[in-house]
Amino acid sequence: MYAVCKSCKKHGLIKNMQKDSNFYFCDETCWLDWMINKLKLNKEEKEELKKYLFKNENKKINKTLSKTNNKKH
C-alpha cells in the first residue's frame, strides 16, 4: 500500500514511511518540518528554528515518531 507524505506530498510505500497519529511522513525531517509549520510563528522565526534543529543532521530528531509496520488491518 502507498501513502502520501503530509509535509512534502511525495508518495511512498507505507512500510518505508514514518507514521504519527493518522499522518505519514517520508522521515523525521519531513515530520519536524510539518510540526514547525503548524506553530504560530512568523516566517523568520520558523526559518531560525529550522536552522537550529537541522544543524545536527546525524542526530535523531524525535524518538516518539514510530515506524509503521506492514500489518494489514
PDB file of N, CA and C in Angstrom:
ATOM      1  N   MET A   1       0.834  -1.186   0.000  1.00  0.00           N
ATOM      2  CA  MET A   1       0.000   0.000   0.000  1.00  0.00           C
ATOM      3  C   MET A   1       0.877   1.247   0.000  1.00  0.00           C
ATOM      4  N   TYR A   2       0.317   2.304  -0.545  1.00  0.00           N
ATOM      5  CA  TYR A   2       1.034   3.566  -0.659  1.00  0.00           C
ATOM      6  C   TYR A   2       0.427   4.619   0.252  1.00  0.00           C
ATOM      7  N   ALA A   3       1.227   5.616   0.599  1.00  0.00           N
ATOM      8  CA  ALA A   3       0.772   6.747   1.392  1.00  0.00           C
ATOM      9  C   ALA A   3       1.416   8.011   0.833  1.00  0.00           C
ATOM     10  N   VAL A   4       0.869   9.147   1.215  1.00  0.00           N
ATOM     11  CA  VAL A   4       1.390  10.447   0.794  1.00  0.00           C
ATOM     12  C   VAL A   4       1.954  11.158   2.020  1.00  0.00           C
ATOM     13  N   CYS A   5       3.173  11.667   1.894  1.00  0.00           N
ATOM     14  CA  CYS A   5       3.799  12.412   2.982  1.00  0.00           C
ATOM     15  C   CYS A   5       2.994  13.683   3.255  1.00  0.00           C
ATOM     16  N   LYS A   6       2.636  13.907   4.495  1.00  0.00           N
ATOM     17  CA  LYS A   6       1.838  15.073   4.878  1.00  0.00           C
ATOM     18  C   LYS A   6       2.613  16.376   4.667  1.00  0.00           C
ATOM     19  N   SER A   7       3.920  16.313   4.723  1.00  0.00           N
ATOM     20  CA  SER A   7       4.743  17.508   4.608  1.00  0.00           C
ATOM     21  C   SER A   7       5.108  17.843   3.155  1.00  0.00           C
ATOM     22  N   CYS A   8       5.760  16.912   2.460  1.00  0.00           N
ATOM     23  CA  CYS A   8       6.274  17.220   1.117  1.00  0.00           C
ATOM     24  C   CYS A   8       5.398  16.685  -0.012  1.00  0.00           C
ATOM     25  N   LYS A   9       4.358  15.926   0.332  1.00  0.00           N
ATOM     26  CA  LYS A   9       3.367  15.396  -0.622  1.00  0.00           C
ATOM     27  C   LYS A   9       3.916  14.327  -1.562  1.00  0.00           C
ATOM     28  N   LYS A  10       5.082  13.747  -1.241  1.00  0.00           N
ATOM     29  CA  LYS A  10       5.614  12.653  -2.053  1.00  0.00           C
ATOM     30  C   LYS A  10       4.887  11.355  -1.706  1.00  0.00           C
ATOM     31  N   HIS A  11       4.768  10.477  -2.693  1.00  0.00           N
ATOM     32  CA  HIS A  11       4.146   9.178  -2.491  1.00  0.00           C
ATOM     33  C   HIS A  11       5.215   8.146  -2.160  1.00  0.00           C
ATOM     34  N   GLY A  12       4.880   7.199  -1.306  1.00  0.00           N
ATOM     35  CA  GLY A  12       5.817   6.142  -0.977  1.00  0.00           C
ATOM     36  C   GLY A  12       5.109   4.942  -0.370  1.00  0.00           C
ATOM     37  N   LEU A  13       5.828   3.846  -0.297  1.00  0.00           N
ATOM     38  CA  LEU A  13       5.286   2.653   0.330  1.00  0.00           C
ATOM     39  C   LEU A  13       5.125   2.894   1.832  1.00  0.00           C
ATOM     40  N   ILE A  14       3.999   2.448   2.370  1.00  0.00           N
ATOM     41  CA  ILE A  14       3.740   2.641   3.794  1.00  0.00           C
ATOM     42  C   ILE A  14       4.851   2.049   4.649  1.00  0.00           C
ATOM     43  N   LYS A  15       5.365   0.883   4.251  1.00  0.00           N
ATOM     44  CA  LYS A  15       6.395   0.232   5.065  1.00  0.00           C
ATOM     45  C   LYS A  15       7.694   1.035   5.120  1.00  0.00           C
ATOM     46  N   ASN A  16       7.899   1.978   4.197  1.00  0.00           N
ATOM     47  CA  ASN A  16       9.112   2.796   4.187  1.00  0.00           C
ATOM     48  C   ASN A  16       8.894   4.180   4.795  1.00  0.00           C
ATOM     49  N   MET A  17       7.706   4.437   5.305  1.00  0.00           N
ATOM     50  CA  MET A  17       7.396   5.773   5.816  1.00  0.00           C
ATOM     51  C   MET A  17       7.233   5.751   7.334  1.00  0.00           C
ATOM     52  N   GLN A  18       7.261   6.941   7.918  1.00  0.00           N
ATOM     53  CA  GLN A  18       7.045   7.125   9.344  1.00  0.00           C
ATOM     54  C   GLN A  18       5.587   7.505   9.567  1.00  0.00           C
ATOM     55  N   LYS A  19       5.016   7.106  10.702  1.00  0.00           N
ATOM     56  CA  LYS A  19       3.633   7.451  10.981  1.00  0.00           C
ATOM     57  C   LYS A  19       3.541   8.191  12.308  1.00  0.00           C
ATOM     58  N   ASP A  20       2.738   9.239  12.328  1.00  0.00           N
ATOM     59  CA  ASP A  20       2.440   9.974  13.547  1.00  0.00           C
ATOM     60  C   ASP A  20       0.947  10.263  13.512  1.00  0.00           C
ATOM     61  N   SER A  21       0.217   9.778  14.489  1.00  0.00           N
ATOM     62  CA  SER A  21      -1.248   9.890  14.514  1.00  0.00           C
ATOM     63  C   SER A  21      -1.810   9.251  13.253  1.00  0.00           C
ATOM     64  N   ASN A  22      -2.527  10.024  12.461  1.00  0.00           N
ATOM     65  CA  ASN A  22      -3.127   9.492  11.232  1.00  0.00           C
ATOM     66  C   ASN A  22      -2.382   9.932   9.980  1.00  0.00           C
ATOM     67  N   PHE A  23      -1.185  10.475  10.138  1.00  0.00           N
ATOM     68  CA  PHE A  23      -0.437  11.018   9.017  1.00  0.00           C
ATOM     69  C   PHE A  23       0.844  10.228   8.778  1.00  0.00           C
ATOM     70  N   TYR A  24       1.262  10.206   7.521  1.00  0.00           N
ATOM     71  CA  TYR A  24       2.512   9.552   7.137  1.00  0.00           C
ATOM     72  C   TYR A  24       3.517  10.601   6.694  1.00  0.00           C
ATOM     73  N   PHE A  25       4.802  10.331   6.954  1.00  0.00           N
ATOM     74  CA  PHE A  25       5.889  11.235   6.597  1.00  0.00           C
ATOM     75  C   PHE A  25       7.044  10.434   6.008  1.00  0.00           C
ATOM     76  N   CYS A  26       7.800  11.053   5.090  1.00  0.00           N
ATOM     77  CA  CYS A  26       8.956  10.387   4.483  1.00  0.00           C
ATOM     78  C   CYS A  26       9.972   9.990   5.545  1.00  0.00           C
ATOM     79  N   ASP A  27      10.246  10.899   6.475  1.00  0.00           N
ATOM     80  CA  ASP A  27      11.228  10.663   7.530  1.00  0.00           C
ATOM     81  C   ASP A  27      11.029  11.692   8.633  1.00  0.00           C
ATOM     82  N   GLU A  28      11.945  11.707   9.596  1.00  0.00           N
ATOM     83  CA  GLU A  28      11.833  12.636  10.720  1.00  0.00           C
ATOM     84  C   GLU A  28      11.943  14.092  10.278  1.00  0.00           C
ATOM     85  N   THR A  29      12.697  14.337   9.221  1.00  0.00           N
ATOM     86  CA  THR A  29      12.865  15.704   8.732  1.00  0.00           C
ATOM     87  C   THR A  29      11.543  16.265   8.222  1.00  0.00           C
ATOM     88  N   CYS A  30      10.809  15.481   7.446  1.00  0.00           N
ATOM     89  CA  CYS A  30       9.500  15.931   6.953  1.00  0.00           C
ATOM     90  C   CYS A  30       8.534  16.128   8.117  1.00  0.00           C
ATOM     91  N   TRP A  31       8.588  15.225   9.082  1.00  0.00           N
ATOM     92  CA  TRP A  31       7.707  15.336  10.241  1.00  0.00           C
ATOM     93  C   TRP A  31       7.991  16.622  11.007  1.00  0.00           C
ATOM     94  N   LEU A  32       9.274  16.893  11.256  1.00  0.00           N
ATOM     95  CA  LEU A  32       9.641  18.088  12.014  1.00  0.00           C
ATOM     96  C   LEU A  32       9.287  19.347  11.240  1.00  0.00           C
ATOM     97  N   ASP A  33       9.509  19.348   9.947  1.00  0.00           N
ATOM     98  CA  ASP A  33       9.164  20.497   9.115  1.00  0.00           C
ATOM     99  C   ASP A  33       7.661  20.777   9.194  1.00  0.00           C
ATOM    100  N   TRP A  34       6.849  19.734   9.155  1.00  0.00           N
ATOM    101  CA  TRP A  34       5.400  19.879   9.247  1.00  0.00           C
ATOM    102  C   TRP A  34       4.996  20.431  10.614  1.00  0.00           C
ATOM    103  N   MET A  35       5.632  19.931  11.683  1.00  0.00           N
ATOM    104  CA  MET A  35       5.315  20.399  13.036  1.00  0.00           C
ATOM    105  C   MET A  35       5.701  21.873  13.213  1.00  0.00           C
ATOM    106  N   ILE A  36       6.848  22.258  12.674  1.00  0.00           N
ATOM    107  CA  ILE A  36       7.282  23.655  12.773  1.00  0.00           C
ATOM    108  C   ILE A  36       6.290  24.565  12.050  1.00  0.00           C
ATOM    109  N   ASN A  37       5.819  24.125  10.888  1.00  0.00           N
ATOM    110  CA  ASN A  37       4.878  24.945  10.127  1.00  0.00           C
ATOM    111  C   ASN A  37       3.527  25.088  10.817  1.00  0.00           C
ATOM    112  N   LYS A  38       3.203  24.178  11.718  1.00  0.00           N
ATOM    113  CA  LYS A  38       1.957  24.280  12.474  1.00  0.00           C
ATOM    114  C   LYS A  38       2.046  25.324  13.586  1.00  0.00           C
ATOM    115  N   LEU A  39       3.259  25.665  14.001  1.00  0.00           N
ATOM    116  CA  LEU A  39       3.438  26.646  15.070  1.00  0.00           C
ATOM    117  C   LEU A  39       3.023  28.039  14.601  1.00  0.00           C
ATOM    118  N   LYS A  40       2.562  28.831  15.527  1.00  0.00           N
ATOM    119  CA  LYS A  40       2.129  30.190  15.189  1.00  0.00           C
ATOM    120  C   LYS A  40       3.320  31.137  15.332  1.00  0.00           C
ATOM    121  N   LEU A  41       4.232  31.021  14.373  1.00  0.00           N
ATOM    122  CA  LEU A  41       5.424  31.857  14.327  1.00  0.00           C
ATOM    123  C   LEU A  41       5.455  32.574  12.988  1.00  0.00           C
ATOM    124  N   ASN A  42       6.155  33.695  12.957  1.00  0.00           N
ATOM    125  CA  ASN A  42       6.303  34.351  11.658  1.00  0.00           C
ATOM    126  C   ASN A  42       7.372  33.618  10.847  1.00  0.00           C
ATOM    127  N   LYS A  43       7.493  33.972   9.586  1.00  0.00           N
ATOM    128  CA  LYS A  43       8.381  33.243   8.666  1.00  0.00           C
ATOM    129  C   LYS A  43       9.831  33.234   9.141  1.00  0.00           C
ATOM    130  N   GLU A  44      10.323  34.363   9.635  1.00  0.00           N
ATOM    131  CA  GLU A  44      11.714  34.452  10.082  1.00  0.00           C
ATOM    132  C   GLU A  44      11.962  33.551  11.292  1.00  0.00           C
ATOM    133  N   GLU A  45      11.012  33.509  12.221  1.00  0.00           N
ATOM    134  CA  GLU A  45      11.156  32.669  13.403  1.00  0.00           C
ATOM    135  C   GLU A  45      11.159  31.179  13.018  1.00  0.00           C
ATOM    136  N   LYS A  46      10.315  30.805  12.069  1.00  0.00           N
ATOM    137  CA  LYS A  46      10.285  29.417  11.607  1.00  0.00           C
ATOM    138  C   LYS A  46      11.607  29.026  10.965  1.00  0.00           C
ATOM    139  N   GLU A  47      12.157  29.897  10.133  1.00  0.00           N
ATOM    140  CA  GLU A  47      13.429  29.598   9.473  1.00  0.00           C
ATOM    141  C   GLU A  47      14.566  29.471  10.483  1.00  0.00           C
ATOM    142  N   GLU A  48      14.569  30.342  11.492  1.00  0.00           N
ATOM    143  CA  GLU A  48      15.613  30.274  12.509  1.00  0.00           C
ATOM    144  C   GLU A  48      15.490  28.985  13.326  1.00  0.00           C
ATOM    145  N   LEU A  49      14.288  28.587  13.652  1.00  0.00           N
ATOM    146  CA  LEU A  49      14.060  27.344  14.380  1.00  0.00           C
ATOM    147  C   LEU A  49      14.506  26.141  13.554  1.00  0.00           C
ATOM    148  N   LYS A  50      14.201  26.150  12.253  1.00  0.00           N
ATOM    149  CA  LYS A  50      14.633  25.056  11.374  1.00  0.00           C
ATOM    150  C   LYS A  50      16.152  24.962  11.322  1.00  0.00           C
ATOM    151  N   LYS A  51      16.831  26.093  11.198  1.00  0.00           N
ATOM    152  CA  LYS A  51      18.299  26.090  11.155  1.00  0.00           C
ATOM    153  C   LYS A  51      18.863  25.494  12.437  1.00  0.00           C
ATOM    154  N   TYR A  52      18.296  25.885  13.566  1.00  0.00           N
ATOM    155  CA  TYR A  52      18.764  25.384  14.860  1.00  0.00           C
ATOM    156  C   TYR A  52      18.547  23.877  14.975  1.00  0.00           C
ATOM    157  N   LEU A  53      17.355  23.405  14.607  1.00  0.00           N
ATOM    158  CA  LEU A  53      17.025  21.988  14.768  1.00  0.00           C
ATOM    159  C   LEU A  53      17.713  21.083  13.751  1.00  0.00           C
ATOM    160  N   PHE A  54      17.961  21.590  12.545  1.00  0.00           N
ATOM    161  CA  PHE A  54      18.549  20.762  11.495  1.00  0.00           C
ATOM    162  C   PHE A  54      20.067  20.851  11.438  1.00  0.00           C
ATOM    163  N   LYS A  55      20.703  21.588  12.353  1.00  0.00           N
ATOM    164  CA  LYS A  55      22.150  21.759  12.255  1.00  0.00           C
ATOM    165  C   LYS A  55      22.912  20.467  12.530  1.00  0.00           C
ATOM    166  N   ASN A  56      22.346  19.568  13.287  1.00  0.00           N
ATOM    167  CA  ASN A  56      23.000  18.290  13.539  1.00  0.00           C
ATOM    168  C   ASN A  56      22.193  17.197  12.861  1.00  0.00           C
ATOM    169  N   GLU A  57      22.471  16.937  11.585  1.00  0.00           N
ATOM    170  CA  GLU A  57      21.681  16.021  10.775  1.00  0.00           C
ATOM    171  C   GLU A  57      21.835  14.559  11.197  1.00  0.00           C
ATOM    172  N   ASN A  58      22.923  14.209  11.844  1.00  0.00           N
ATOM    173  CA  ASN A  58      23.154  12.811  12.207  1.00  0.00           C
ATOM    174  C   ASN A  58      22.405  12.397  13.470  1.00  0.00           C
ATOM    175  N   LYS A  59      21.872  13.367  14.194  1.00  0.00           N
ATOM    176  CA  LYS A  59      21.191  13.076  15.442  1.00  0.00           C
ATOM    177  C   LYS A  59      19.720  12.775  15.181  1.00  0.00           C
ATOM    178  N   LYS A  60      19.151  11.829  15.871  1.00  0.00           N
ATOM    179  CA  LYS A  60      17.719  11.546  15.731  1.00  0.00           C
ATOM    180  C   LYS A  60      16.942  12.730  16.286  1.00  0.00           C
ATOM    181  N   ILE A  61      15.927  13.163  15.570  1.00  0.00           N
ATOM    182  CA  ILE A  61      15.172  14.344  15.951  1.00  0.00           C
ATOM    183  C   ILE A  61      14.146  14.032  17.025  1.00  0.00           C
ATOM    184  N   ASN A  62      13.378  12.981  16.836  1.00  0.00           N
ATOM    185  CA  ASN A  62      12.336  12.684  17.805  1.00  0.00           C
ATOM    186  C   ASN A  62      12.135  11.182  17.886  1.00  0.00           C
ATOM    187  N   LYS A  63      12.348  10.625  19.059  1.00  0.00           N
ATOM    188  CA  LYS A  63      12.242   9.178  19.228  1.00  0.00           C
ATOM    189  C   LYS A  63      10.790   8.721  19.330  1.00  0.00           C
ATOM    190  N   THR A  64       9.856   9.657  19.519  1.00  0.00           N
ATOM    191  CA  THR A  64       8.455   9.258  19.649  1.00  0.00           C
ATOM    192  C   THR A  64       7.810   8.964  18.307  1.00  0.00           C
ATOM    193  N   LEU A  65       8.448   9.384  17.224  1.00  0.00           N
ATOM    194  CA  LEU A  65       7.907   9.115  15.896  1.00  0.00           C
ATOM    195  C   LEU A  65       8.156   7.652  15.578  1.00  0.00           C
ATOM    196  N   SER A  66       7.098   6.894  15.436  1.00  0.00           N
ATOM    197  CA  SER A  66       7.249   5.450  15.261  1.00  0.00           C
ATOM    198  C   SER A  66       7.213   5.052  13.801  1.00  0.00           C
ATOM    199  N   LYS A  67       7.944   3.986  13.487  1.00  0.00           N
ATOM    200  CA  LYS A  67       7.896   3.440  12.132  1.00  0.00           C
ATOM    201  C   LYS A  67       6.638   2.608  11.988  1.00  0.00           C
ATOM    202  N   THR A  68       6.083   2.655  10.830  1.00  0.00           N
ATOM    203  CA  THR A  68       4.885   1.856  10.602  1.00  0.00           C
ATOM    204  C   THR A  68       5.275   0.407  10.387  1.00  0.00           C
ATOM    205  N   ASN A  69       4.370  -0.465  10.744  1.00  0.00           N
ATOM    206  CA  ASN A  69       4.599  -1.868  10.438  1.00  0.00           C
ATOM    207  C   ASN A  69       3.746  -2.231   9.238  1.00  0.00           C
ATOM    208  N   ASN A  70       3.998  -3.361   8.688  1.00  0.00           N
ATOM    209  CA  ASN A  70       3.350  -3.739   7.435  1.00  0.00           C
ATOM    210  C   ASN A  70       2.168  -4.680   7.686  1.00  0.00           C
ATOM    211  N   LYS A  71       1.480  -4.501   8.813  1.00  0.00           N
ATOM    212  CA  LYS A  71       0.331  -5.340   9.132  1.00  0.00           C
ATOM    213  C   LYS A  71      -0.896  -4.828   8.401  1.00  0.00           C
ATOM    214  N   LYS A  72      -1.738  -5.766   8.002  1.00  0.00           N
ATOM    215  CA  LYS A  72      -2.998  -5.387   7.370  1.00  0.00           C
ATOM    216  C   LYS A  72      -4.074  -5.392   8.433  1.00  0.00           C
ATOM    217  N   HIS A  73      -4.888  -4.359   8.446  1.00  0.00           N
ATOM    218  CA  HIS A  73      -5.959  -4.260   9.445  1.00  0.00           C
ATOM    219  C   HIS A  73      -7.263  -4.730   8.879  1.00  0.00           C
TER     220      HIS A  73
END
